[in-house]
């Protein structure tokens, strides 16, 4: 009886750990996502800053990129670019991204006393 209880507890703990490793990864809020295929913007999701979108389109067209660019907020804003792009192009995309636009502090007017 005691062995059976220990086995069940061990299996339950193992199942919980496996679940946490697979589904427990912290993903932030996706701000936007752009998918390029052969240098053209194939599809997009979210609100993309106009200047950044324009520059990314021209860069993708020039280099015939097939990639995904995603901005995610998990505390701070992070920019994720597909791994199949050369590091020089990734750096150019990061230089174009307006990080300061997203890092401004939002004022909560509901807490202000007036």
CSV table of N, CA, C and O in Angstrom, one decimal:
chain,number,residue,atom,x,y,z
A,1,UNK,N,0.8,-1.2,0.0
A,1,UNK,CA,0.0,0.0,0.0
A,1,UNK,C,0.9,1.2,0.0
A,1,UNK,O,0.6,2.2,-0.8
A,2,UNK,N,1.9,1.3,0.9
A,2,UNK,CA,2.8,2.4,1.0
A,2,UNK,C,3.6,2.6,-0.3
A,2,UNK,O,3.8,3.8,-0.7
A,3,UNK,N,4.0,1.5,-0.9
A,3,UNK,CA,4.8,1.6,-2.2
A,3,UNK,C,3.9,2.2,-3.3
A,3,UNK,O,4.4,3.0,-4.1
A,4,UNK,N,2.6,1.8,-3.3
A,4,UNK,CA,1.7,2.3,-4.4
A,4,UNK,C,1.5,3.8,-4.2
A,4,UNK,O,1.5,4.5,-5.2
A,5,UNK,N,1.4,4.3,-3.0
A,5,UNK,CA,1.2,5.7,-2.8
A,5,UNK,C,2.4,6.5,-3.2
A,5,UNK,O,2.3,7.6,-3.9
A,6,UNK,N,3.6,6.0,-2.9
A,6,UNK,CA,4.8,6.7,-3.3
A,6,UNK,C,5.0,6.7,-4.8
A,6,UNK,O,5.4,7.7,-5.4
A,7,UNK,N,4.6,5.6,-5.5
A,7,UNK,CA,4.7,5.5,-6.9
A,7,UNK,C,3.7,6.5,-7.6
A,7,UNK,O,4.1,7.2,-8.5
A,8,UNK,N,2.5,6.6,-7.1
A,8,UNK,CA,1.5,7.6,-7.6
A,8,UNK,C,2.0,9.0,-7.4
A,8,UNK,O,1.9,9.8,-8.3
A,9,UNK,N,2.6,9.3,-6.2
A,9,UNK,CA,3.1,10.6,-5.9
A,9,UNK,C,4.2,11.0,-6.8
A,9,UNK,O,4.4,12.1,-7.4
A,10,UNK,N,5.1,10.0,-7.1
A,10,UNK,CA,6.3,10.2,-7.9
A,10,UNK,C,5.8,10.5,-9.4
A,10,UNK,O,6.3,11.4,-10.0
A,11,UNK,N,4.9,9.7,-9.9
A,11,UNK,CA,4.3,9.9,-11.2
A,11,UNK,C,3.6,11.3,-11.4
A,11,UNK,O,3.7,11.9,-12.4
A,12,UNK,N,2.9,11.6,-10.3
A,12,UNK,CA,2.2,12.9,-10.4
A,12,UNK,C,3.2,14.1,-10.4
A,12,UNK,O,3.0,15.0,-11.1
A,13,UNK,N,4.3,14.0,-9.6
A,13,UNK,CA,5.3,15.0,-9.6
A,13,UNK,C,6.0,15.1,-10.9
A,13,UNK,O,6.3,16.2,-11.4
A,14,UNK,N,6.3,13.9,-11.5
A,14,UNK,CA,7.0,13.9,-12.8
A,14,UNK,C,6.1,14.5,-13.9
A,14,UNK,O,6.5,15.3,-14.7
A,15,UNK,N,4.8,14.2,-13.9
A,15,UNK,CA,3.9,14.7,-14.8
A,15,UNK,C,3.7,16.2,-14.7
A,15,UNK,O,3.7,17.0,-15.7
A,16,UNK,N,3.7,16.7,-13.5
A,16,UNK,CA,3.7,18.2,-13.2
A,16,UNK,C,4.9,18.9,-13.7
A,16,UNK,O,4.8,19.9,-14.4
A,17,UNK,N,6.1,18.3,-13.5
A,17,UNK,CA,7.3,18.9,-14.0
A,17,UNK,C,7.4,18.9,-15.5
A,17,UNK,O,7.8,19.9,-16.1
A,18,UNK,N,7.0,17.8,-16.1
A,18,UNK,CA,6.9,17.8,-17.6
A,18,UNK,C,6.0,18.8,-18.2
A,18,UNK,O,6.3,19.6,-19.1
A,19,UNK,N,4.8,19.0,-17.5
A,19,UNK,CA,3.9,20.0,-18.0
A,19,UNK,C,4.4,21.4,-17.8
A,19,UNK,O,4.3,22.2,-18.7
A,20,UNK,N,5.1,21.7,-16.7
A,20,UNK,CA,5.7,23.0,-16.5
A,20,UNK,C,6.8,23.3,-17.5
A,20,UNK,O,6.9,24.4,-18.0
A,21,UNK,N,7.6,22.3,-17.9
A,21,UNK,CA,8.7,22.5,-18.9
A,21,UNK,C,8.1,22.8,-20.3
A,21,UNK,O,8.6,23.6,-21.0
A,22,UNK,N,7.1,22.1,-20.6
A,22,UNK,CA,6.5,22.2,-21.9
A,22,UNK,C,5.7,23.5,-22.1
A,22,UNK,O,5.8,24.3,-23.0
A,23,UNK,N,4.7,23.7,-21.2
A,23,UNK,CA,3.8,24.8,-21.3
A,23,UNK,C,4.1,26.0,-20.4
A,23,UNK,O,3.4,27.0,-20.4
A,24,UNK,N,5.1,25.9,-19.5
A,24,UNK,CA,5.3,26.9,-18.5
A,24,UNK,C,6.2,28.0,-19.0
A,24,UNK,O,6.6,28.9,-18.2
A,25,UNK,N,6.7,28.0,-20.2
A,25,UNK,CA,7.6,29.0,-20.7
A,25,UNK,C,6.9,30.4,-20.7
A,25,UNK,O,5.8,30.5,-21.2
A,26,UNK,N,7.5,31.4,-20.2
A,26,UNK,CA,6.9,32.7,-20.1
A,26,UNK,C,7.0,33.4,-21.5
A,26,UNK,O,8.1,33.6,-22.0
A,27,UNK,N,5.9,33.6,-22.0
A,27,UNK,CA,5.8,34.4,-23.3
A,27,UNK,C,5.1,35.7,-22.9
A,27,UNK,O,4.2,35.7,-22.2
A,28,UNK,N,5.7,36.8,-23.5
A,28,UNK,CA,5.1,38.1,-23.2
A,28,UNK,C,4.0,38.4,-24.1
A,28,UNK,O,3.6,37.6,-25.0
A,29,UNK,N,3.4,39.5,-24.0
A,29,UNK,CA,2.4,40.0,-24.9
A,29,UNK,C,3.0,40.4,-26.2
A,29,UNK,O,3.9,41.2,-26.3
A,30,UNK,N,2.5,39.8,-27.3
A,30,UNK,CA,3.0,40.1,-28.6
A,30,UNK,C,2.4,41.4,-29.1
A,30,UNK,O,1.2,41.6,-29.2
A,31,UNK,N,3.3,42.4,-29.4
A,31,UNK,CA,2.9,43.7,-29.8
A,31,UNK,C,2.6,43.7,-31.3
A,31,UNK,O,1.5,44.1,-31.7
A,32,UNK,N,3.5,43.1,-32.1
A,32,UNK,CA,3.2,42.9,-33.5
A,32,UNK,C,4.1,41.8,-34.0
A,32,UNK,O,5.0,41.3,-33.4
A,33,UNK,N,3.7,41.3,-35.2
A,33,UNK,CA,4.4,40.2,-35.9
A,33,UNK,C,4.4,40.5,-37.4
A,33,UNK,O,3.3,40.8,-37.9
A,34,UNK,N,5.5,40.4,-38.1
A,34,UNK,CA,5.6,40.6,-39.5
A,34,UNK,C,6.2,39.3,-40.1
A,34,UNK,O,7.2,38.9,-39.6
A,35,UNK,N,5.6,38.8,-41.2
A,35,UNK,CA,6.1,37.7,-41.9
A,35,UNK,C,6.5,38.1,-43.3
A,35,UNK,O,5.6,38.5,-44.0
A,36,UNK,N,7.8,37.9,-43.7
A,36,UNK,CA,8.2,38.2,-45.0
A,36,UNK,C,8.5,36.9,-45.7
A,36,UNK,O,9.0,36.0,-45.2
A,37,UNK,N,8.2,37.0,-47.0
A,37,UNK,CA,8.5,35.8,-47.9
A,37,UNK,C,9.0,36.3,-49.2
A,37,UNK,O,8.3,37.1,-49.9
A,38,UNK,N,10.3,36.0,-49.5
A,38,UNK,CA,10.9,36.4,-50.8
A,38,UNK,C,10.9,37.9,-50.9
A,38,UNK,O,10.7,38.5,-52.0
A,39,UNK,N,11.1,38.7,-49.8
A,39,UNK,CA,11.2,40.1,-49.9
A,39,UNK,C,9.9,40.9,-49.8
A,39,UNK,O,9.9,42.1,-49.8
A,40,UNK,N,8.8,40.2,-49.7
A,40,UNK,CA,7.5,40.8,-49.6
A,40,UNK,C,6.9,40.5,-48.3
A,40,UNK,O,7.0,39.4,-47.7
A,41,UNK,N,6.1,41.5,-47.7
A,41,UNK,CA,5.4,41.3,-46.5
A,41,UNK,C,4.2,40.4,-46.8
A,41,UNK,O,3.3,40.8,-47.5
A,42,UNK,N,4.3,39.2,-46.3
A,42,UNK,CA,3.3,38.2,-46.6
A,42,UNK,C,2.1,38.4,-45.7
A,42,UNK,O,0.9,38.4,-46.2
A,43,UNK,N,2.3,38.5,-44.4
A,43,UNK,CA,1.2,38.8,-43.5
A,43,UNK,C,1.7,39.5,-42.2
A,43,UNK,O,2.9,39.4,-41.9
A,44,UNK,N,0.8,40.2,-41.5
A,44,UNK,CA,1.2,40.9,-40.3
A,44,UNK,C,0.1,40.9,-39.3
A,44,UNK,O,-1.0,40.6,-39.7
A,45,UNK,N,0.5,41.1,-38.1
A,45,UNK,CA,-0.5,41.1,-37.0
A,45,UNK,C,-0.1,42.2,-36.0
A,45,UNK,O,1.1,42.3,-35.7
A,46,UNK,N,-1.0,43.0,-35.5
A,46,UNK,CA,-0.7,44.0,-34.5
A,46,UNK,C,-0.5,45.3,-35.1
A,46,UNK,O,-0.6,45.6,-36.3
A,47,UNK,N,-0.1,46.3,-34.2
A,47,UNK,CA,0.1,47.7,-34.6
A,47,UNK,C,1.6,47.9,-34.8
A,47,UNK,O,2.4,47.9,-33.8
A,48,UNK,N,2.0,48.1,-36.0
A,48,UNK,CA,3.4,48.3,-36.3
A,48,UNK,C,3.7,49.7,-36.5
A,48,UNK,O,3.0,50.4,-37.3
A,49,UNK,N,4.7,50.3,-35.9
A,49,UNK,CA,5.1,51.7,-36.2
A,49,UNK,C,5.4,51.9,-37.7
A,49,UNK,O,6.1,51.1,-38.3
A,50,UNK,N,4.8,53.0,-38.3
A,50,UNK,CA,4.8,53.2,-39.7
A,50,UNK,C,6.2,53.2,-40.3
A,50,UNK,O,6.6,52.6,-41.3
A,51,UNK,N,7.1,54.0,-39.7
A,51,UNK,CA,8.5,54.2,-40.2
A,51,UNK,C,9.2,52.9,-40.1
A,51,UNK,O,9.9,52.5,-41.1
A,52,UNK,N,9.0,52.1,-39.0
A,52,UNK,CA,9.7,50.8,-38.9
A,52,UNK,C,9.3,49.9,-40.0
A,52,UNK,O,10.1,49.2,-40.6
A,53,UNK,N,7.9,49.8,-40.2
A,53,UNK,CA,7.4,48.9,-41.3
A,53,UNK,C,7.9,49.3,-42.6
A,53,UNK,O,8.3,48.4,-43.4
A,54,UNK,N,8.0,50.6,-42.9
A,54,UNK,CA,8.5,51.1,-44.2
A,54,UNK,C,9.9,50.7,-44.4
A,54,UNK,O,10.3,50.1,-45.5
A,55,UNK,N,10.8,50.9,-43.4
A,55,UNK,CA,12.2,50.5,-43.5
A,55,UNK,C,12.4,49.0,-43.6
A,55,UNK,O,13.3,48.6,-44.4
A,56,UNK,N,11.6,48.3,-42.8
A,56,UNK,CA,11.7,46.8,-42.9
A,56,UNK,C,11.3,46.3,-44.3
A,56,UNK,O,12.0,45.4,-44.8
A,57,UNK,N,10.3,46.9,-44.8
A,57,UNK,CA,9.9,46.4,-46.2
A,57,UNK,C,10.9,46.7,-47.2
A,57,UNK,O,11.2,45.8,-48.0
A,58,UNK,N,11.6,47.8,-47.1
A,58,UNK,CA,12.6,48.2,-48.1
A,58,UNK,C,13.8,47.3,-47.9
A,58,UNK,O,14.4,46.8,-48.9
A,59,UNK,N,14.2,47.0,-46.7
A,59,UNK,CA,15.3,46.1,-46.4
A,59,UNK,C,15.0,44.7,-46.8
A,59,UNK,O,15.9,44.0,-47.4
A,60,UNK,N,13.8,44.2,-46.6
A,60,UNK,CA,13.4,42.9,-47.0
A,60,UNK,C,13.4,42.8,-48.5
A,60,UNK,O,13.8,41.7,-49.1
A,61,UNK,N,12.9,43.8,-49.2
A,61,UNK,CA,12.9,43.8,-50.7
A,61,UNK,C,14.3,43.8,-51.3
A,61,UNK,O,14.6,43.1,-52.2
A,62,UNK,N,15.2,44.6,-50.7
A,62,UNK,CA,16.5,44.7,-51.2
A,62,UNK,C,17.3,43.4,-51.1
A,62,UNK,O,18.0,43.0,-51.9
A,63,UNK,N,17.1,42.7,-49.9
A,63,UNK,CA,17.8,41.4,-49.7
A,63,UNK,C,17.0,40.2,-49.9
A,63,UNK,O,17.5,39.1,-49.6
A,64,UNK,N,15.8,40.3,-50.4
A,64,UNK,CA,14.9,39.1,-50.7
A,64,UNK,C,14.8,38.2,-49.4
A,64,UNK,O,15.0,37.0,-49.5
A,65,UNK,N,14.4,38.8,-48.3
A,65,UNK,CA,14.4,38.1,-47.0
A,65,UNK,C,13.1,37.2,-46.9
A,65,UNK,O,12.0,37.6,-47.4
A,66,UNK,N,13.3,36.1,-46.3
A,66,UNK,CA,12.2,35.3,-45.8
A,66,UNK,C,12.4,35.1,-44.3
A,66,UNK,O,13.3,34.4,-43.9
A,67,UNK,N,11.6,35.8,-43.6
A,67,UNK,CA,11.8,35.8,-42.1
A,67,UNK,C,10.5,36.2,-41.4
A,67,UNK,O,9.5,36.6,-41.9
A,68,UNK,N,10.7,36.2,-40.0
A,68,UNK,CA,9.6,36.7,-39.1
A,68,UNK,C,10.3,37.7,-38.2
A,68,UNK,O,11.3,37.4,-37.6
A,69,UNK,N,9.6,38.8,-38.0
A,69,UNK,CA,10.0,39.8,-37.0
A,69,UNK,C,8.9,40.0,-36.1
A,69,UNK,O,7.8,40.2,-36.5
A,70,UNK,N,9.2,39.9,-34.7
A,70,UNK,CA,8.2,39.9,-33.7
A,70,UNK,C,8.6,40.8,-32.6
A,70,UNK,O,9.8,40.7,-32.1
A,71,UNK,N,7.8,41.7,-32.1
A,71,UNK,CA,8.1,42.5,-30.9
A,71,UNK,C,7.2,41.9,-29.8
A,71,UNK,O,6.0,41.7,-30.0
A,72,UNK,N,7.8,41.7,-28.6
A,72,UNK,CA,7.1,41.1,-27.5
A,72,UNK,C,7.4,41.9,-26.2
A,72,UNK,O,8.5,42.4,-26.0
A,73,UNK,N,6.4,42.1,-25.4
A,73,UNK,CA,6.6,42.8,-24.1
A,73,UNK,C,6.5,41.8,-23.0
A,73,UNK,O,5.5,41.2,-22.7
A,74,UNK,N,7.6,41.7,-22.3
A,74,UNK,CA,7.7,40.9,-21.1
A,74,UNK,C,8.5,41.7,-20.1
A,74,UNK,O,9.7,41.6,-19.9
A,75,UNK,N,7.8,42.7,-19.5
A,75,UNK,CA,8.5,43.7,-18.7
A,75,UNK,C,9.0,44.8,-19.6
A,75,UNK,O,8.4,45.9,-19.7
A,76,UNK,N,10.1,44.5,-20.4
A,76,UNK,CA,10.6,45.4,-21.4
A,76,UNK,C,10.2,44.9,-22.7
A,76,UNK,O,9.8,43.8,-22.9
A,77,UNK,N,10.5,45.7,-23.8
A,77,UNK,CA,10.1,45.2,-25.1
A,77,UNK,C,11.3,44.5,-25.7
A,77,UNK,O,12.5,45.0,-25.6
A,78,UNK,N,11.1,43.4,-26.3
A,78,UNK,CA,12.1,42.6,-27.0
A,78,UNK,C,11.8,42.4,-28.4
A,78,UNK,O,10.6,42.2,-28.8
A,79,UNK,N,12.7,42.4,-29.3
A,79,UNK,CA,12.6,42.3,-30.7
A,79,UNK,C,13.2,40.9,-31.1
A,79,UNK,O,14.3,40.7,-30.8
A,80,UNK,N,12.4,40.0,-31.7
A,80,UNK,CA,12.8,38.7,-32.1
A,80,UNK,C,12.8,38.7,-33.6
A,80,UNK,O,11.8,39.0,-34.3
A,81,UNK,N,13.9,38.2,-34.2
A,81,UNK,CA,14.1,38.1,-35.6
A,81,UNK,C,14.5,36.6,-35.9
A,81,UNK,O,15.2,36.1,-35.2
A,82,UNK,N,14.0,36.1,-37.0
A,82,UNK,CA,14.3,34.7,-37.4
A,82,UNK,C,15.8,34.5,-37.4
A,82,UNK,O,16.6,35.3,-37.7
A,83,UNK,N,16.1,33.2,-37.1
A,83,UNK,CA,17.5,32.9,-37.0
A,83,UNK,C,18.2,32.7,-38.4
A,83,UNK,O,19.4,32.6,-38.5
A,84,UNK,N,17.4,32.6,-39.4
A,84,UNK,CA,18.0,32.4,-40.8
A,84,UNK,C,18.5,33.7,-41.4
A,84,UNK,O,18.9,33.6,-42.6
A,85,UNK,N,18.5,34.8,-40.7
A,85,UNK,CA,19.0,36.0,-41.3
A,85,UNK,C,20.4,36.3,-40.7
A,85,UNK,O,20.7,36.0,-39.6
A,86,UNK,N,21.2,36.9,-41.6
A,86,UNK,CA,22.6,37.2,-41.2
A,86,UNK,C,22.6,38.3,-40.1
A,86,UNK,O,21.7,39.1,-40.0
A,87,UNK,N,23.6,38.2,-39.2
A,87,UNK,CA,23.6,39.0,-38.0
A,87,UNK,C,23.7,40.5,-38.4
A,87,UNK,O,23.2,41.3,-37.6
A,88,UNK,N,24.3,40.9,-39.5
A,88,UNK,CA,24.4,42.3,-39.9
A,88,UNK,C,23.0,42.8,-40.2
A,88,UNK,O,22.7,44.0,-39.8
A,89,UNK,N,22.2,42.0,-40.9
A,89,UNK,CA,20.8,42.5,-41.2
A,89,UNK,C,20.0,42.6,-39.9
A,89,UNK,O,19.2,43.5,-39.7
A,90,UNK,N,20.2,41.6,-39.0
A,90,UNK,CA,19.5,41.7,-37.7
A,90,UNK,C,19.8,42.9,-37.0
A,90,UNK,O,18.9,43.6,-36.4
A,91,UNK,N,21.1,43.3,-37.0
A,91,UNK,CA,21.5,44.5,-36.3
A,91,UNK,C,20.9,45.8,-36.9
A,91,UNK,O,20.5,46.7,-36.3
A,92,UNK,N,20.8,45.8,-38.3
A,92,UNK,CA,20.2,46.9,-39.0
A,92,UNK,C,18.7,47.0,-38.6
A,92,UNK,O,18.2,48.1,-38.3
A,93,UNK,N,18.0,45.9,-38.5
A,93,UNK,CA,16.6,45.9,-38.1
A,93,UNK,C,16.5,46.4,-36.6
A,93,UNK,O,15.6,47.2,-36.3
A,94,UNK,N,17.4,46.0,-35.7
A,94,UNK,CA,17.3,46.4,-34.3
A,94,UNK,C,17.6,47.9,-34.2
A,94,UNK,O,17.0,48.6,-33.4
A,95,UNK,N,18.5,48.4,-35.1
A,95,UNK,CA,18.8,49.9,-35.1
A,95,UNK,C,17.6,50.7,-35.6
A,95,UNK,O,17.4,51.8,-35.1
A,96,UNK,N,16.8,50.1,-36.4
A,96,UNK,CA,15.6,50.8,-36.9
A,96,UNK,C,14.4,50.8,-35.9
A,96,UNK,O,13.6,51.7,-36.0
A,97,UNK,N,14.4,49.8,-35.0
A,97,UNK,CA,13.2,49.7,-34.2
A,97,UNK,C,13.2,50.8,-33.1
A,97,UNK,O,14.2,51.1,-32.4
A,98,UNK,N,12.0,51.4,-32.9
A,98,UNK,CA,11.9,52.5,-32.0
A,98,UNK,C,11.6,52.0,-30.5
A,98,UNK,O,10.5,52.1,-30.0
A,99,UNK,N,12.7,51.5,-29.9
A,99,UNK,CA,12.5,51.0,-28.5
A,99,UNK,C,12.0,52.1,-27.6
A,99,UNK,O,11.2,51.9,-26.7
A,100,UNK,N,12.5,53.4,-27.8
A,100,UNK,CA,12.1,54.4,-26.9
A,100,UNK,C,10.6,54.7,-26.9
A,100,UNK,O,10.0,55.2,-26.0
A,101,UNK,N,10.0,54.4,-28.0
A,101,UNK,CA,8.5,54.6,-28.2
A,101,UNK,C,7.8,53.7,-27.2
A,101,UNK,O,6.7,54.1,-26.6
A,102,UNK,N,8.2,52.5,-27.0
A,102,UNK,CA,7.6,51.6,-26.1
A,102,UNK,C,8.0,51.6,-24.7
A,102,UNK,O,7.4,51.1,-23.8
A,103,UNK,N,9.1,52.3,-24.4
A,103,UNK,CA,9.7,52.4,-23.0
A,103,UNK,C,9.2,53.6,-22.3
A,103,UNK,O,9.5,53.7,-21.1
A,104,UNK,N,8.4,54.4,-22.9
A,104,UNK,CA,7.8,55.5,-22.2
A,104,UNK,C,6.9,55.1,-21.1
A,104,UNK,O,6.1,54.1,-21.2
A,105,UNK,N,6.9,55.7,-19.9
A,105,UNK,CA,6.1,55.4,-18.8
A,105,UNK,C,4.6,55.8,-19.1
A,105,UNK,O,4.4,56.9,-19.5
A,106,UNK,N,3.7,54.9,-18.9
A,106,UNK,CA,2.3,55.2,-19.0
A,106,UNK,C,1.7,55.8,-17.7
A,106,UNK,O,1.9,55.2,-16.7
A,107,UNK,N,1.1,57.0,-17.8
A,107,UNK,CA,0.5,57.6,-16.6
A,107,UNK,C,-0.9,57.1,-16.4
A,107,UNK,O,-1.7,57.1,-17.3
A,108,UNK,N,-1.2,56.6,-15.2
A,108,UNK,CA,-2.5,56.0,-14.9
A,108,UNK,C,-3.3,57.2,-14.3
A,108,UNK,O,-3.2,57.5,-13.1
A,109,UNK,N,-4.2,57.8,-15.1
A,109,UNK,CA,-5.0,58.9,-14.7
A,109,UNK,C,-6.1,58.5,-13.7
A,109,UNK,O,-6.6,59.4,-12.9
A,110,UNK,N,-6.4,57.3,-13.6
A,110,UNK,CA,-7.5,56.9,-12.6
A,110,UNK,C,-7.0,57.0,-11.2
A,110,UNK,O,-7.8,57.1,-10.3
A,111,UNK,N,-5.7,57.0,-11.0
A,111,UNK,CA,-5.2,57.0,-9.6
A,111,UNK,C,-4.9,58.4,-9.1
A,111,UNK,O,-4.5,58.6,-8.0
A,112,UNK,N,-4.9,59.4,-10.1
A,112,UNK,CA,-4.6,60.8,-9.7
A,112,UNK,C,-5.8,61.4,-9.0
A,112,UNK,O,-7.0,61.2,-9.3
A,113,UNK,N,-5.5,62.1,-7.9
A,113,UNK,CA,-6.6,62.7,-7.1
A,113,UNK,C,-6.7,64.2,-7.6
A,113,UNK,O,-5.7,64.8,-7.8
A,114,UNK,N,-7.9,64.6,-7.8
A,114,UNK,CA,-8.0,65.9,-8.4
A,114,UNK,C,-8.9,66.8,-7.7
A,114,UNK,O,-9.3,67.8,-7.8
